[in-house]
PDB file of C-alpha atoms in Angstrom:
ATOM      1  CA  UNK H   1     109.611  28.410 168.903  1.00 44.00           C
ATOM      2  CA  UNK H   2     112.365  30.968 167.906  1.00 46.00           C
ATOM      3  CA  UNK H   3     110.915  30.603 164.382  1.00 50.00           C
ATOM      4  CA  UNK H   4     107.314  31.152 165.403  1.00 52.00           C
ATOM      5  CA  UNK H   5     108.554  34.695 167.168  1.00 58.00           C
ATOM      6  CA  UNK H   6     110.809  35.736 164.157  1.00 86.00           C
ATOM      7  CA  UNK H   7     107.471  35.054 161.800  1.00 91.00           C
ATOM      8  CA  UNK H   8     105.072  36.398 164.439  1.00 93.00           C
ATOM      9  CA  UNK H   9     108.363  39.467 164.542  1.00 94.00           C
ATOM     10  CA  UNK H  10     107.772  40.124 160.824  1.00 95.00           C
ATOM     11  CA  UNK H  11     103.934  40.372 160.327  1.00 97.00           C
ATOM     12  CA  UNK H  12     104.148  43.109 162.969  1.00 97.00           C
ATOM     13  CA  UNK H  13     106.887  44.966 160.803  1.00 95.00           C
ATOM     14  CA  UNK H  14     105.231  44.472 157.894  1.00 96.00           C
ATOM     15  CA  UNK H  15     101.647  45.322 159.144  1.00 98.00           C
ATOM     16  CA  UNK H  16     102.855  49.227 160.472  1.00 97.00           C
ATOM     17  CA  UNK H  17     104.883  49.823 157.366  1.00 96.00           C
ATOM     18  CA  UNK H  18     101.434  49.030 155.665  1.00 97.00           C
ATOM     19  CA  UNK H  19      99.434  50.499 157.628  1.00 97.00           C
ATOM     20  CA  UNK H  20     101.771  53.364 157.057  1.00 96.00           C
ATOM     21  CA  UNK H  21     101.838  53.400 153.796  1.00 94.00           C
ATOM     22  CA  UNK H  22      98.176  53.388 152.784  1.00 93.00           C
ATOM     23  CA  UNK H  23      96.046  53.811 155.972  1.00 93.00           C
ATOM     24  CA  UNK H  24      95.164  50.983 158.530  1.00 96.00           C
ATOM     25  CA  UNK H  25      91.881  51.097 157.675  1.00 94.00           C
ATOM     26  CA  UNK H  26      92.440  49.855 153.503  1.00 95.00           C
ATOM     27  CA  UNK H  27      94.699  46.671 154.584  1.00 97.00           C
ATOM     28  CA  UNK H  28      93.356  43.542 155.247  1.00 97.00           C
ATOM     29  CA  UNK H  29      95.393  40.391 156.888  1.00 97.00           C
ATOM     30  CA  UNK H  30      95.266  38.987 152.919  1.00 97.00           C
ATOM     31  CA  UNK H  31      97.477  41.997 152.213  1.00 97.00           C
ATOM     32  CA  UNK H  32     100.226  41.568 155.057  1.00 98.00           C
ATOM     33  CA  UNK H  33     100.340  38.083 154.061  1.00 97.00           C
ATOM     34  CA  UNK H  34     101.065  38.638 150.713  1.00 97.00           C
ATOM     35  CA  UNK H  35     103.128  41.441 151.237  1.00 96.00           C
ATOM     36  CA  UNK H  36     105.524  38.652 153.259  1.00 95.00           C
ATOM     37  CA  UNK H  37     105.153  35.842 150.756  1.00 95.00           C
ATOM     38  CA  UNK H  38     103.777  33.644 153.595  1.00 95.00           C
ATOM     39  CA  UNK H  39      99.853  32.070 153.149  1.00 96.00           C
ATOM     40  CA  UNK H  40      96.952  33.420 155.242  1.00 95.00           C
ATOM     41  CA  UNK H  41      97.069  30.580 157.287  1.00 96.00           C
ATOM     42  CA  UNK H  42     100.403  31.323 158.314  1.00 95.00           C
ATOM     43  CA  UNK H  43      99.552  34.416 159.392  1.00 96.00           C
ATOM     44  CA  UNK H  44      96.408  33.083 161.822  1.00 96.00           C
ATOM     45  CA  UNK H  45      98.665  31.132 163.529  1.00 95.00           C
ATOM     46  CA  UNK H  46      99.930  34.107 164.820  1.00 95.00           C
ATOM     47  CA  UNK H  47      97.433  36.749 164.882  1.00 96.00           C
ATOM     48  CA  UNK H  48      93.279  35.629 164.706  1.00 96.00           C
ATOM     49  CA  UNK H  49      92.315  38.768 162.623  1.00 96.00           C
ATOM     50  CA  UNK H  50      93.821  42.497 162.281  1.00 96.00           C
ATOM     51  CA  UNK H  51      92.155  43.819 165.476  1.00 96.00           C
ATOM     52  CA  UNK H  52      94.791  41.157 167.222  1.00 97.00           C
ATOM     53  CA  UNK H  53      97.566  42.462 165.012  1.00 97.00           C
ATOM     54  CA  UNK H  54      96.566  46.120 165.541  1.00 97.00           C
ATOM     55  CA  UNK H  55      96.522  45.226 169.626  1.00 97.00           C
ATOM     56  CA  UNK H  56      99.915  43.995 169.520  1.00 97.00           C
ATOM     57  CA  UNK H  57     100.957  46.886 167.672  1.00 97.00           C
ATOM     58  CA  UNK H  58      99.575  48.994 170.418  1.00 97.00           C
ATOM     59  CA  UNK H  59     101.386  47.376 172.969  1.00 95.00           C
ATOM     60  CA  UNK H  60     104.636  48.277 171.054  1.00 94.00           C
ATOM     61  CA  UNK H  61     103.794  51.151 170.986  1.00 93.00           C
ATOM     62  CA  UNK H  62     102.682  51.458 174.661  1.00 93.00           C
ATOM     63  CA  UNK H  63     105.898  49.784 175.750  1.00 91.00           C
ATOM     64  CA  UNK H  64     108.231  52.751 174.126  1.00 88.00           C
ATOM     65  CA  UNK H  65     105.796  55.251 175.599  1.00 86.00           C
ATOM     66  CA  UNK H  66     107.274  53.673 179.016  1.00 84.00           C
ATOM     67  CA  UNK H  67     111.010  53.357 177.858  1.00 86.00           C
ATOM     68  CA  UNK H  68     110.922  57.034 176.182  1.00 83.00           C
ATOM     69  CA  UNK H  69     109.238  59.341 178.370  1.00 81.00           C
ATOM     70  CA  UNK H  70     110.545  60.182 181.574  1.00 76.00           C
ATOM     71  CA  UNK H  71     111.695  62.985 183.664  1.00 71.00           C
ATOM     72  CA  UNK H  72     115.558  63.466 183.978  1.00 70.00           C
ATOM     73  CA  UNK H  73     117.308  62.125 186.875  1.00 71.00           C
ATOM     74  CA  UNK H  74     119.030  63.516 189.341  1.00 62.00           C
ATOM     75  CA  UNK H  75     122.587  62.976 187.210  1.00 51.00           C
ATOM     76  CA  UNK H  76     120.840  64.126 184.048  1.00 59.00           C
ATOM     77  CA  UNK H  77     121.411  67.157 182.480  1.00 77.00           C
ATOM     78  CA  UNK H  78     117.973  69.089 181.951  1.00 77.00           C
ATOM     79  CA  UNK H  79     117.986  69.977 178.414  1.00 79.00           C
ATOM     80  CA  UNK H  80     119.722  67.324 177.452  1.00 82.00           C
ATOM     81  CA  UNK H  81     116.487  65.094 178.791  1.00 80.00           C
ATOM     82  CA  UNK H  82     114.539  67.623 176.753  1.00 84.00           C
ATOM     83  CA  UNK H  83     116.147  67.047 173.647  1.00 86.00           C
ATOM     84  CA  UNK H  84     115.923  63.085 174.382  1.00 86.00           C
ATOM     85  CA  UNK H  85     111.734  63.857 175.002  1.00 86.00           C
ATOM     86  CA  UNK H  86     111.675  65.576 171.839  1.00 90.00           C
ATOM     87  CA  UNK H  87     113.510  62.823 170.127  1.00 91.00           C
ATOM     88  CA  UNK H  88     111.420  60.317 172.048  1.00 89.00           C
ATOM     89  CA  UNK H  89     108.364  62.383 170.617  1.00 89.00           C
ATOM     90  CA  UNK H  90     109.645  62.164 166.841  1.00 93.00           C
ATOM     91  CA  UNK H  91     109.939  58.379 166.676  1.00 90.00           C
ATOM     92  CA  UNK H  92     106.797  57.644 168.308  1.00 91.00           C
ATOM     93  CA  UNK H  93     105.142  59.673 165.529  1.00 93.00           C
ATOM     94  CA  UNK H  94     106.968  58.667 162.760  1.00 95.00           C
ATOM     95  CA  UNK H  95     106.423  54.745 163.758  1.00 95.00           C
ATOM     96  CA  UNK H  96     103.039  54.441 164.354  1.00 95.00           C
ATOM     97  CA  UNK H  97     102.002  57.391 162.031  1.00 94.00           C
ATOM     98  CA  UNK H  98      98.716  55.169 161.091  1.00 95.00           C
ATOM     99  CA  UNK H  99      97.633  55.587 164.421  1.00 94.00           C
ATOM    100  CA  UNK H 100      97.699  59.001 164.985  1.00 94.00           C
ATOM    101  CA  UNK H 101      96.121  59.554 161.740  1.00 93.00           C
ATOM    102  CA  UNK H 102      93.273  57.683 162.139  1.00 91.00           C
ATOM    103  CA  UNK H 103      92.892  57.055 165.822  1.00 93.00           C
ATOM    104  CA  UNK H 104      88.956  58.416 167.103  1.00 94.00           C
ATOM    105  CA  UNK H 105      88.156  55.104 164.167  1.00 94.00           C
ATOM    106  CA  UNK H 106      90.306  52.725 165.239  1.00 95.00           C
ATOM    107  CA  UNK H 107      89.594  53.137 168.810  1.00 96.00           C
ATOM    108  CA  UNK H 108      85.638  53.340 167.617  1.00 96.00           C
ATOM    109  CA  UNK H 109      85.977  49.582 166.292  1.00 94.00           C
ATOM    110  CA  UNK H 110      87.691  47.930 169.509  1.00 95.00           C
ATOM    111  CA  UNK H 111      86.079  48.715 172.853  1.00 95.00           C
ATOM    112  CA  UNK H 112      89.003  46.645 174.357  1.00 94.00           C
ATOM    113  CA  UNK H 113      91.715  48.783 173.075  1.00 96.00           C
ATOM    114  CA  UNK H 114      90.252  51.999 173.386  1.00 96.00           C
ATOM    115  CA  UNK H 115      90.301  51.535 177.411  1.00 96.00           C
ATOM    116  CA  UNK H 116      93.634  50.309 176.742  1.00 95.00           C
ATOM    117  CA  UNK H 117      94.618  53.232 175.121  1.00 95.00           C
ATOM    118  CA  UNK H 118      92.875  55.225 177.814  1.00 95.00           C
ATOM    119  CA  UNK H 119      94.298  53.508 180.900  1.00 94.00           C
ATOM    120  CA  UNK H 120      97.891  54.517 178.689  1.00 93.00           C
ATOM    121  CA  UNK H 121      97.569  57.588 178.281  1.00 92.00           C
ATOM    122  CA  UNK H 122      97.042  58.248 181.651  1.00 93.00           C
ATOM    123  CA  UNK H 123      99.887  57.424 182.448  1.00 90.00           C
ATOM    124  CA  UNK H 124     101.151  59.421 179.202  1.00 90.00           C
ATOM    125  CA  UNK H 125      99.939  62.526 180.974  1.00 92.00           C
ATOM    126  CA  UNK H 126     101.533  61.778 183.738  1.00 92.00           C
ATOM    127  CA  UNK H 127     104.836  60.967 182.887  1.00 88.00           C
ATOM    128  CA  UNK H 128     104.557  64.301 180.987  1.00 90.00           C
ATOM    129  CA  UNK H 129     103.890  66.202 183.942  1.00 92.00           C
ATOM    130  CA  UNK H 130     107.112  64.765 185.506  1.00 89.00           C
ATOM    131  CA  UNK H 131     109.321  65.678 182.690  1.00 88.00           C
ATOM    132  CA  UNK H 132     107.991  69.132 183.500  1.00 92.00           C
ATOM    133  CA  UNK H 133     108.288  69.388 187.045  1.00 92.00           C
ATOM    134  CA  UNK H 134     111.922  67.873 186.377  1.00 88.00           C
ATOM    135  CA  UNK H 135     112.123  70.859 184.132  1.00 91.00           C
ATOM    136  CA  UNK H 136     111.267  73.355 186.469  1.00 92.00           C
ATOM    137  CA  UNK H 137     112.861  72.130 189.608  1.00 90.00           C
ATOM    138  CA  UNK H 138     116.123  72.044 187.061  1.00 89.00           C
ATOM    139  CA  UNK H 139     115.374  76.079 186.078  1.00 90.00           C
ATOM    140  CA  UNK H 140     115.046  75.075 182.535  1.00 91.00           C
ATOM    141  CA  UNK H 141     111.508  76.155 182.481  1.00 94.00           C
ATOM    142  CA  UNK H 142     109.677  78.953 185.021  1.00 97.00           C
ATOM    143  CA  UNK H 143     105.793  77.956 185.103  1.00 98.00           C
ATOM    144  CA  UNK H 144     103.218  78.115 187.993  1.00 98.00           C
ATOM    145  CA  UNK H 145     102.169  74.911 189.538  1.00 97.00           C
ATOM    146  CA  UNK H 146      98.906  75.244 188.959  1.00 97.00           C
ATOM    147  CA  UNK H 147      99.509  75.489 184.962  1.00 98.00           C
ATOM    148  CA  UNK H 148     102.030  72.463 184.805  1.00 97.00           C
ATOM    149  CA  UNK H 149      99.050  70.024 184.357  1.00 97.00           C
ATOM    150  CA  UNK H 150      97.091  72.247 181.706  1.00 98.00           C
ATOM    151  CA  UNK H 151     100.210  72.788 179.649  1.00 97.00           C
ATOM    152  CA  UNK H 152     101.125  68.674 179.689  1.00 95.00           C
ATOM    153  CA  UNK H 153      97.725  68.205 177.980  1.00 96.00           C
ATOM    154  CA  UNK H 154      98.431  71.200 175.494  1.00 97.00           C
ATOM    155  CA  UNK H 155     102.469  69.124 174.829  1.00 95.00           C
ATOM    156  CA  UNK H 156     100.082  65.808 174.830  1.00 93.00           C
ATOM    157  CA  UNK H 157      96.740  67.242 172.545  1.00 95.00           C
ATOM    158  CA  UNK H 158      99.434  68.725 170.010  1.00 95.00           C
ATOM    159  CA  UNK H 159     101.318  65.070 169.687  1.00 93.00           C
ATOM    160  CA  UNK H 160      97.951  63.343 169.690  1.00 93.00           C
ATOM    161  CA  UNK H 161      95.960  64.851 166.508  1.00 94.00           C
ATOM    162  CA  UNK H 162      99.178  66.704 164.814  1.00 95.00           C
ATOM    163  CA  UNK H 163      99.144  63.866 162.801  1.00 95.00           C
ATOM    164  CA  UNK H 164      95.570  63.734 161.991  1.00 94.00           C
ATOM    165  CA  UNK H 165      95.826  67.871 161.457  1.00 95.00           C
ATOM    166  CA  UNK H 166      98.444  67.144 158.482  1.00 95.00           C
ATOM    167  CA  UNK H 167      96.009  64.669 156.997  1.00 92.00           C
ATOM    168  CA  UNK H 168      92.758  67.328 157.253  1.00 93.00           C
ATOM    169  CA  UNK H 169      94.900  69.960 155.522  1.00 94.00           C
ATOM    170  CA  UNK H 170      96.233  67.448 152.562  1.00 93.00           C
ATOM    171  CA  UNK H 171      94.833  64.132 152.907  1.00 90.00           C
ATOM    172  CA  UNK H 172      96.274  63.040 149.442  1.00 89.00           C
ATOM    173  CA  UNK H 173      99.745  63.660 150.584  1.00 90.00           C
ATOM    174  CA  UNK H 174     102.144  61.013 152.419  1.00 90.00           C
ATOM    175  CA  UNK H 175     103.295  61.789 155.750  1.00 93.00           C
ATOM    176  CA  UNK H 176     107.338  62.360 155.855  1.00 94.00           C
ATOM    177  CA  UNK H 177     109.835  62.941 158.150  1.00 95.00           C
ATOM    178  CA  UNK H 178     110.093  66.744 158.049  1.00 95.00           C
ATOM    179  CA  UNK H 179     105.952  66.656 158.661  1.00 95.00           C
ATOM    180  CA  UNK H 180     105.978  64.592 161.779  1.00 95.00           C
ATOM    181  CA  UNK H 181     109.382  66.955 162.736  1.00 95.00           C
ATOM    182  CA  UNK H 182     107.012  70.179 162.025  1.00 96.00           C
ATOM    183  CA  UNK H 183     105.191  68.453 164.802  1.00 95.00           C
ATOM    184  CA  UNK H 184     108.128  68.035 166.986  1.00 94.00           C
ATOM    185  CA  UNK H 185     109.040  72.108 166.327  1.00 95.00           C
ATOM    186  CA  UNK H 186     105.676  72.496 167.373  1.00 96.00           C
ATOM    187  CA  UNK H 187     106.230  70.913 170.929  1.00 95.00           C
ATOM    188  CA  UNK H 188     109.115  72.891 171.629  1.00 95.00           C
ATOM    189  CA  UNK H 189     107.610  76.017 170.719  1.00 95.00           C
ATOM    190  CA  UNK H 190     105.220  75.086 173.594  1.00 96.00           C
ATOM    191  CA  UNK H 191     108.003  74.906 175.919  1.00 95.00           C
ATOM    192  CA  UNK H 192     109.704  77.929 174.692  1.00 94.00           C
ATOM    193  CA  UNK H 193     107.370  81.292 176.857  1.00 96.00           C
ATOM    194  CA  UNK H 194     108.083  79.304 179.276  1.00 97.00           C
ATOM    195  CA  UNK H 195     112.061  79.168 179.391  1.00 96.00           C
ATOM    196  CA  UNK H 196     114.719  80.597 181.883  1.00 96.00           C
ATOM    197  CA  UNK H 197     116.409  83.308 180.846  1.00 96.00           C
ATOM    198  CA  UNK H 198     119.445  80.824 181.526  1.00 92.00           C
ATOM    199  CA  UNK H 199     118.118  78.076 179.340  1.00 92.00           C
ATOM    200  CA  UNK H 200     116.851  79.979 176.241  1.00 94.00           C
ATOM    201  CA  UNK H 201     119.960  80.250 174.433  1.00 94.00           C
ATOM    202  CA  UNK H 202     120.000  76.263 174.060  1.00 91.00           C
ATOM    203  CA  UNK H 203     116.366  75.965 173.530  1.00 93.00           C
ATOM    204  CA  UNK H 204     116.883  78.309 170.582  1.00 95.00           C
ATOM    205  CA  UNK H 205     119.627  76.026 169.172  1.00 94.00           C
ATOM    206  CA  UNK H 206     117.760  73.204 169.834  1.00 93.00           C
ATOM    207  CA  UNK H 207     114.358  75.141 167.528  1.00 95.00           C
ATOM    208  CA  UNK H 208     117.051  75.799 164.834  1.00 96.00           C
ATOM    209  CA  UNK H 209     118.247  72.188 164.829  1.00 94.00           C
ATOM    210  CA  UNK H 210     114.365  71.104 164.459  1.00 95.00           C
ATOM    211  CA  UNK H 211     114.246  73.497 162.337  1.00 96.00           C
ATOM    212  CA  UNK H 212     116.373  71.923 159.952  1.00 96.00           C
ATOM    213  CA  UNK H 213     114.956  68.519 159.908  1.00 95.00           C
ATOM    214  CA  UNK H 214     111.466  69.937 159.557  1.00 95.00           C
ATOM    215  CA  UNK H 215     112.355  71.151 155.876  1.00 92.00           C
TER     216      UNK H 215
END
């Protein structure tokens, strides 16, 4: 059994760096097996076709949506939970890249997973609204109620498609690190009309820091 997981493990690993590298959409289960040394049938032992592989992906990816994003806690200190939601926002990207890239067809060709992916982002949107009530109540950021919802789809549109953006603008160019951290920059500008006068100085240390990485 241990086996079976490590195998099942590695065709997961090996299907997002693929899917990565060249686009979900040109990489067939042949290709991940290959790519591993391991036979086809290997590989349907496992998974029945890519949609199943893709699924699983998804609920990786799902899973660290859950671990990642949250609102600080009471013993937390405010920006430092921003920073970690930044962070959080970076690796999610920069993982599962294919997915923001091409996500409006991969959703298109699995009815399952796009109410999957629906029922998830729900709670996406709210979690994000909790990190910015958190944010608020901790006088990080100053923002009327009534905009806190409108401004956690703005943080959750701009993580969405800034992938997709990057590929509209230069579709024969890789996505790197410092792209998906232009992204990043991008969500903290969001944040930034919106900051204490008490909290700005650290939110403009934290821009130069993202700053940095996004070159």
């Amino acid at each position: 059994m241990e086996k079976k997981l490590r195998t099942k493990d590695k065709i997961l690993q090996a299907s997002i760096e693929l899917f990565n590298q060249v686009g979900e959409r040109q990489v067939t289960t042949n290709h991940i097996a290959a790519h591993l040394g391991i036979s086809p049938g290997n590989l349907y032992y496992h998974f029945r076709n890519k949609e199943d592989i893709v699924r699983q992906i998804f609920k990786e990816y799902a899973k660290l949506l859950e671990t990642r994003i949250k609102p600080p806690s009471d013993k937390a200190e405010a920006l430092d939970a921003l920073a970690c939601y930044l962070d959080a926002v970076f690796e999610l990207m920069w993982r599962f890249h294919f997915f923001y890239a091409n996500l409006p067809d991969i959703l298109s060709r699995d009815p399952a997973l796009q109410q999957d992916y629906l029922q998830v982002q729900q709670g996406v949107l709210a979690r994000v609204i909790a990190v910015l009530k958190a944010l608020k109540q901790s006088a990080v950021i100053q923002i009327d109620d009534d905009d806190i919802t409108d401004l956690a789809h703005s943080i959750k549109l701009l993580v969405t498609f800034w992938i997709s953006y990057l590929k509209t603008q230069a579709p024969d160019q890789a996505i790197d690190q410092a792209s998906v951290y232009q992204g990043v920059l991008k969500v903290l500008l969001l944040f930034k009309p919106y900051a204490t006068e008490q909290a700005r100085p650290r939110i403009a240390r934290l821009q130069q820091h993202y700053e940095a990485l996004a070159r």
